[in-house]
Short mmCIF file of C-alpha atoms in Angstrom, two decimals:
data_model
loop_
_atom_site.label_atom_id
_atom_site.label_comp_id
_atom_site.label_asym_id
_atom_site.label_seq_id
_atom_site.Cartn_x
_atom_site.Cartn_y
_atom_site.Cartn_z
CA MET A 1 160.41 155.40 115.85
CA LYS A 2 162.44 153.48 114.60
CA ILE A 3 163.81 152.53 118.50
CA TRP A 4 160.03 151.40 119.35
CA ALA A 5 159.32 148.93 115.79
CA ARG A 6 163.35 147.33 117.51
CA ARG A 7 161.62 147.24 120.45
CA ILE A 8 157.84 146.06 119.69
CA GLY A 9 159.98 143.83 116.44
CA PHE A 10 161.40 142.05 119.40
CA VAL A 11 158.43 141.88 122.03
CA LEU A 12 156.57 139.84 118.86
CA ALA A 13 159.77 137.40 117.65
CA LEU A 14 159.95 136.76 121.82
CA ALA A 15 156.34 136.17 122.20
CA PHE A 16 156.97 133.80 118.82
CA LEU A 17 159.62 131.45 120.33
CA VAL A 18 157.42 131.25 123.43
CA LEU A 19 154.38 129.82 122.21
CA THR A 20 156.20 127.81 119.98
CA PHE A 21 157.50 125.88 122.66
CA VAL A 22 154.35 125.81 124.25
CA ASN A 23 152.70 124.12 121.19
CA ALA A 24 155.87 122.22 120.38
CA SER A 25 154.47 119.04 119.64
CA TRP A 26 157.94 116.91 120.08
CA LEU A 27 158.39 118.12 123.44
CA ALA A 28 154.83 116.53 124.86
CA ASP A 29 155.45 112.46 125.69
CA SER A 30 154.21 110.86 122.79
CA PRO A 31 150.26 108.39 124.14
CA ARG A 32 150.64 104.71 124.47
CA GLY A 33 147.84 102.81 121.81
CA TYR A 34 147.25 103.15 118.40
CA VAL A 35 144.51 104.39 115.96
CA LYS A 36 141.00 103.45 116.55
CA LEU A 37 139.75 103.54 113.06
CA VAL A 38 135.54 104.53 113.99
CA ALA A 39 133.38 102.41 110.77
CA HIS A 40 130.71 105.28 110.02
CA ARG A 41 127.42 102.53 109.97
CA GLY A 42 129.78 99.85 109.70
CA LEU A 43 130.33 99.25 106.16
CA MET A 44 128.10 101.82 103.95
CA GLN A 45 127.66 102.34 100.21
CA LEU A 46 129.25 105.47 99.62
CA PRO A 47 127.07 108.44 97.96
CA ARG A 48 128.49 109.99 95.15
CA GLY A 49 130.54 113.42 95.70
CA ASP A 50 127.86 115.09 93.77
CA ALA A 51 125.08 113.89 95.50
CA ALA A 52 122.60 115.81 97.38
CA GLY A 53 118.86 115.97 98.09
CA ASP A 54 117.45 113.89 101.19
CA CYS A 55 118.06 110.26 99.18
CA GLN A 56 121.32 109.96 98.90
CA ALA A 57 120.81 106.13 98.34
CA THR A 58 120.31 107.20 94.10
CA ALA A 59 122.97 108.88 93.76
CA ILE A 60 126.04 106.37 95.12
CA GLU A 61 129.00 104.96 93.85
CA PRO A 62 128.97 101.96 91.75
CA PRO A 63 128.81 99.36 94.75
CA ILE A 64 132.09 97.83 95.31
CA HIS A 65 130.94 95.26 98.26
CA ASP A 66 127.00 93.69 98.70
CA PHE A 67 127.26 95.46 102.35
CA ILE A 68 123.96 97.64 103.70
CA GLU A 69 125.14 99.67 106.32
CA ASN A 70 123.42 98.99 109.41
CA THR A 71 122.82 95.82 109.30
CA LEU A 72 124.99 92.58 111.01
CA PRO A 73 126.20 91.28 107.74
CA ALA A 74 127.61 95.43 107.79
CA LEU A 75 128.15 95.39 111.13
CA ALA A 76 130.16 92.02 111.58
CA GLN A 77 131.96 92.44 108.23
CA ALA A 78 133.67 95.55 109.93
CA LYS A 79 134.75 93.94 112.99
CA ARG A 80 136.24 90.84 110.55
CA LEU A 81 138.23 93.93 109.12
CA GLY A 82 139.66 95.31 112.58
CA THR A 83 137.79 98.53 113.40
CA GLN A 84 137.87 99.31 117.29
CA MET A 85 134.39 101.14 117.01
CA ILE A 86 131.23 100.98 114.57
CA GLU A 87 129.17 103.89 114.48
CA ILE A 88 124.69 102.64 114.05
CA ASP A 89 122.05 104.47 114.33
CA PRO A 90 119.44 103.59 116.71
CA ALA A 91 115.71 104.62 115.13
CA PRO A 92 112.43 104.16 117.80
CA THR A 93 109.38 101.53 116.09
CA ALA A 94 106.32 101.59 116.87
CA ASP A 95 106.24 98.95 119.66
CA GLY A 96 108.93 100.12 121.50
CA ARG A 97 111.50 98.62 120.50
CA PHE A 98 114.64 100.04 119.18
CA VAL A 99 115.87 99.48 115.58
CA LEU A 100 119.40 100.67 113.25
CA PHE A 101 117.96 103.16 110.50
CA HIS A 102 119.54 106.18 109.60
CA ASP A 103 117.15 107.93 107.92
CA ALA A 104 113.42 108.95 109.52
CA THR A 105 111.65 107.59 107.04
CA LEU A 106 111.50 104.45 104.57
CA ASP A 107 110.52 105.81 101.21
CA CYS A 108 114.59 106.50 100.20
CA ARG A 109 116.23 103.22 100.51
CA THR A 110 113.24 100.61 101.63
CA ASN A 111 110.26 99.15 99.48
CA GLY A 112 108.32 100.58 102.97
CA THR A 113 106.99 104.23 103.40
CA GLY A 114 106.74 106.74 106.04
CA ALA A 115 108.02 107.04 109.02
CA VAL A 116 110.63 104.21 110.96
CA ARG A 117 109.17 104.76 114.36
CA ALA A 118 105.13 104.57 113.08
CA GLN A 119 106.23 100.89 112.38
CA THR A 120 106.54 97.13 114.52
CA LEU A 121 109.86 95.77 114.79
CA ALA A 122 107.82 92.81 112.19
CA GLN A 123 107.08 95.26 110.15
CA LEU A 124 110.23 97.35 109.53
CA LYS A 125 111.69 93.22 110.24
CA ALA A 126 109.95 92.68 106.66
CA LEU A 127 111.40 95.58 105.01
CA ASP A 128 114.08 95.30 101.92
CA ALA A 129 117.07 97.50 103.50
CA GLY A 130 118.57 97.91 100.51
CA HIS A 131 115.87 97.86 97.52
CA GLY A 132 116.57 102.09 97.03
CA TYR A 133 120.16 101.95 96.06
CA SER A 134 121.09 103.12 92.68
CA PRO A 135 124.39 103.90 91.38
CA ASP A 136 122.75 106.24 87.98
CA GLY A 137 119.30 107.83 89.33
CA GLY A 138 117.35 105.43 89.92
CA LYS A 139 117.92 103.02 86.43
CA THR A 140 119.29 100.04 88.29
CA PHE A 141 119.25 98.97 91.66
CA PRO A 142 121.79 96.44 92.09
CA LEU A 143 121.66 95.55 95.84
CA ARG A 144 117.87 95.55 95.20
CA GLY A 145 116.09 92.20 96.76
CA LEU A 146 119.52 91.56 99.33
CA GLY A 147 118.26 93.60 101.92
CA ARG A 148 114.94 91.77 103.55
CA GLY A 149 115.15 91.05 106.40
CA LEU A 150 118.03 92.45 107.48
CA ILE A 151 116.39 95.41 109.43
CA PRO A 152 117.92 94.77 112.80
CA SER A 153 116.54 95.40 116.28
CA LEU A 154 118.92 97.24 118.76
CA GLU A 155 119.43 93.76 120.88
CA ASP A 156 120.36 92.05 117.80
CA ALA A 157 122.99 94.43 117.11
CA LEU A 158 124.53 94.40 120.34
CA ALA A 159 125.18 90.92 120.56
CA THR A 160 126.76 91.34 116.91
CA ALA A 161 129.28 94.34 117.81
CA GLY A 162 130.20 91.86 121.01
CA ASP A 163 132.79 93.26 122.52
CA THR A 164 133.99 95.63 119.93
CA ALA A 165 132.72 99.11 120.90
CA LEU A 166 129.78 101.67 119.74
CA LEU A 167 129.46 105.32 118.97
CA TYR A 168 125.25 105.41 119.00
CA ASN A 169 124.97 108.24 117.43
CA LEU A 170 120.94 109.12 119.12
CA ARG A 171 118.85 111.07 116.18
CA PHE A 172 115.74 110.94 117.96
CA ALA A 173 115.90 115.23 119.74
CA ASP A 174 113.81 113.70 123.32
CA ALA A 175 114.32 112.90 126.19
CA GLU A 176 111.31 110.35 126.84
CA THR A 177 112.84 108.45 123.96
CA ALA A 178 116.34 108.46 125.15
CA ALA A 179 115.47 106.84 127.79
CA ARG A 180 113.39 104.38 127.10
CA PHE A 181 116.82 103.52 124.76
CA VAL A 182 118.56 103.50 128.06
CA VAL A 183 116.68 100.89 129.46
CA ALA A 184 116.97 98.98 126.63
CA VAL A 185 120.15 98.58 126.61
CA LYS A 186 120.30 97.43 130.07
CA GLY A 187 117.96 94.86 129.45
CA ALA A 188 119.74 93.47 126.83
CA GLY A 189 122.93 93.19 128.94
CA ARG A 190 125.62 95.54 127.76
CA ASP A 191 127.91 98.14 130.29
CA PRO A 192 128.36 100.83 127.87
CA VAL A 193 131.46 102.47 129.97
CA ALA A 194 132.91 98.58 130.78
CA ARG A 195 133.26 98.58 127.04
CA GLY A 196 133.96 101.46 125.28
CA ASP A 197 130.96 102.52 123.95
CA ALA A 198 130.11 106.07 122.87
CA PHE A 199 127.44 108.35 122.46
CA SER A 200 126.06 111.36 120.47
CA GLY A 201 123.00 113.70 119.23
CA PRO A 202 120.83 116.30 120.56
CA GLU A 203 121.86 117.87 124.36
CA ALA A 204 118.08 116.80 124.73
CA ALA A 205 119.04 113.37 124.01
CA LEU A 206 122.28 112.79 125.62
CA GLY A 207 120.59 114.04 129.51
CA PRO A 208 118.86 110.58 129.99
CA ILE A 209 122.89 108.97 128.46
CA ARG A 210 124.47 110.88 131.02
CA ALA A 211 122.44 110.23 133.87
CA ALA A 212 122.98 106.59 133.23
CA TRP A 213 126.34 106.42 132.22
CA PRO A 214 128.15 109.30 133.85
CA ALA A 215 131.88 108.30 132.71
CA ALA A 216 130.85 107.42 129.28
CA LEU A 217 131.52 109.97 125.89
CA ALA A 218 129.05 111.87 125.42
CA TYR A 219 128.64 114.47 122.79
CA SER A 220 126.86 116.63 120.38
CA GLU A 221 127.88 118.46 116.70
CA ALA A 222 127.29 121.88 118.69
CA GLN A 223 130.09 120.89 121.01
CA VAL A 224 132.27 119.84 118.86
CA ALA A 225 131.77 122.43 116.44
CA ALA A 226 132.35 124.96 119.41
CA CYS A 227 135.20 122.89 121.31
CA THR A 228 136.84 122.60 117.10
CA ARG A 229 136.95 126.62 117.04
CA ALA A 230 137.79 127.64 120.33
CA TYR A 231 140.54 125.56 119.83
CA LEU A 232 141.84 127.24 116.51
CA TRP A 233 142.83 130.58 118.53
CA GLN A 234 143.21 129.31 122.22
CA GLY A 235 144.96 126.84 121.71
CA TRP A 236 148.04 128.59 120.22
CA LEU A 237 147.94 130.52 123.76
CA GLY A 238 148.00 127.68 125.33
CA LEU A 239 144.98 126.73 126.48
CA THR A 240 142.03 124.14 126.08
CA PRO A 241 138.95 125.71 125.88
CA ALA A 242 136.20 125.25 128.44
CA GLU A 243 134.08 123.61 125.30
CA CYS A 244 136.05 120.30 124.73
CA GLN A 245 136.06 119.66 128.67
CA ASN A 246 134.57 115.50 128.68
CA GLY A 247 134.07 116.37 125.28
CA MET A 248 135.16 115.69 121.49
CA ILE A 249 137.06 117.87 118.99
CA ALA A 250 138.01 117.12 115.46
CA ILE A 251 140.49 117.31 113.64
CA PRO A 252 140.40 117.45 109.72
CA LEU A 253 142.85 115.42 108.11
CA ASN A 254 143.95 118.65 105.57
CA ARG A 255 144.01 120.56 107.59
CA GLN A 256 145.74 119.48 110.79
CA TRP A 257 149.07 122.07 110.87
CA ALA A 258 146.31 124.98 112.35
CA PHE A 259 145.40 122.70 115.63
CA ALA A 260 148.03 124.70 118.25
CA GLY A 261 150.10 121.42 119.57
CA TRP A 262 149.41 118.97 117.22
CA PRO A 263 149.48 115.91 117.94
CA ASN A 264 150.71 114.54 121.21
CA ARG A 265 150.52 118.45 122.75
CA LEU A 266 147.16 119.12 121.55
CA GLN A 267 146.44 115.14 122.58
CA ALA A 268 148.12 115.55 126.00
CA ARG A 269 145.66 118.77 126.94
CA MET A 270 142.64 116.59 125.41
CA ALA A 271 143.10 114.05 127.62
CA ALA A 272 143.76 116.39 130.61
CA ALA A 273 139.97 117.71 130.21
CA GLY A 274 138.57 113.94 129.55
CA ALA A 275 138.61 115.16 125.68
CA LYS A 276 139.02 112.94 122.82
CA VAL A 277 140.09 113.67 119.54
CA MET A 278 138.77 112.61 116.63
CA LEU A 279 140.76 112.33 112.85
CA VAL A 280 137.78 113.55 110.28
CA GLY A 281 138.38 113.18 106.36
CA PRO A 282 139.35 116.21 103.79
CA MET A 283 137.17 119.14 104.64
CA ALA A 284 134.86 119.30 101.35
CA GLY A 285 132.81 122.25 101.70
CA ASP A 286 131.76 123.30 105.11
CA LYS A 287 131.87 119.61 106.44
CA PRO A 288 134.51 116.38 106.67
CA ARG A 289 134.46 113.52 105.20
CA GLY A 290 135.14 110.39 106.66
CA LEU A 291 138.63 108.37 105.68
CA ASP A 292 137.88 106.80 101.92
CA LEU A 293 140.97 106.36 100.50
CA PRO A 294 144.05 103.95 101.24
CA GLU A 295 146.40 106.43 100.55
CA GLN A 296 144.91 108.97 103.58
CA VAL A 297 146.56 106.67 105.86
CA GLY A 298 149.86 107.77 105.11
CA ASP A 299 148.56 111.10 106.76
CA ILE A 300 147.63 109.41 109.79
CA PRO A 301 150.66 110.72 112.45
CA ALA A 302 152.34 108.12 114.27
CA SER A 303 151.74 108.80 117.94
CA PHE A 304 147.93 109.84 116.96
CA THR A 305 146.16 106.93 119.75
CA GLY A 306 142.31 108.62 119.62
CA TYR A 307 139.94 108.13 117.06
CA ALA A 308 139.60 108.61 112.86
CA TRP A 309 136.23 108.61 111.14
CA VAL A 310 136.28 106.04 108.34
CA ASP A 311 133.37 106.26 105.46
CA ASP A 312 134.99 103.48 103.34
CA LEU A 313 136.53 100.89 105.86
CA TRP A 314 136.65 98.25 102.75
CA SER A 315 139.78 99.94 101.17
CA VAL A 316 141.11 102.14 104.41
CA GLY A 317 141.33 99.52 107.57
CA PRO A 318 143.13 96.41 105.43
CA ALA A 319 145.79 100.01 103.94
CA LEU A 320 146.27 99.88 107.56
CA ARG A 321 145.94 96.64 108.68
CA PRO A 322 147.08 94.49 105.81
CA ALA A 323 146.37 91.62 108.24
CA TYR A 324 143.40 92.36 108.59
CA ASN A 325 142.86 92.07 104.43
CA LYS A 326 139.55 89.97 104.12
CA ARG A 327 139.35 91.07 100.26
CA ASN A 328 139.88 88.14 97.40
CA PRO A 329 141.35 89.00 94.20
CA ARG A 330 138.88 89.76 92.38
CA GLU A 331 137.38 92.35 94.77
CA GLN A 332 140.44 93.72 94.68
CA ALA A 333 141.00 94.36 91.16
CA GLU A 334 137.47 95.98 91.15
CA LEU A 335 138.65 98.60 94.36
CA VAL A 336 141.68 99.46 92.32
CA LYS A 337 139.02 100.34 89.54
CA ALA A 338 136.51 102.57 91.54
CA LEU A 339 139.10 104.09 93.80
CA ASP A 340 140.85 104.94 90.37
CA ALA A 341 137.38 106.67 89.61
CA ARG A 342 136.67 107.86 93.08
CA ARG A 343 140.04 110.48 93.04
CA ALA A 344 139.26 111.41 89.59
CA ALA A 345 135.90 112.64 90.26
CA ARG A 346 137.33 114.68 92.64
CA ASP A 347 140.72 116.12 90.99
#
């Protein structure tokens, strides 16, 4: 009996050594390049950690800047802060156009009501995009009036983005709208493949995207979740799951240790599968946040060259690339206080 126990122990130890060798990151070549920041909605007002419900605009942190998500100033400032990609939320209008707006309805964030797609472009441009934002549950509205006329057309957003890559978050779930979106992007003269753009959304919406631009990255939340779950166990066996093929894997900042071969070996495996790697913020419950504290930059491996999802580019961007710091002394002092409050709320 002791002999068999020793043999089993030897086999397990040998298997452990083999798997450790197979998954050794230091034995894989370091990829060339640098981490690419993805600015969530350009610059956005962060919901508080306790924000709940469908209208998170009424539960934001006290603003540390005046930028409103999915607007041209927010996109332009994201570029000035050195982002490599900007995530935006295209939405269809009643007159066949597209604007940038996150919600399906206007009631939460604006002074309008009803469905976004029931309004014309002109009607949407007449609204105040900052009307509904409140840090104290509706007692004060510090951005009210600052967003008049700022809901942009897709064409204006593409012109503002210029050479900066875009991640189009297709929140509409039907192929017909997606087909019209393809026409709109082509009509604006944008080549997503040449610009390094990417697309996320429901599978029904991604069909026309893949048909129009087969070489562009196009993934769904379900695909990312499936790839990430499968790699958590298959990766340790030296395998790359089929669910990752030409898709995306998400690595939470506080769970990097759980992914076999992180970072170099994992990146090499995903590159061979035509997949991209997205580093996201720490898991909070069952969903990760984007990066929103400057010290989180120190947790990004030096050899990581994939994407990093950033919720608060205002504080994280300059922490990674100080040359892009555009904050004046007053804004810097206000940021220090705001970040102290954010940290305290999470302790």
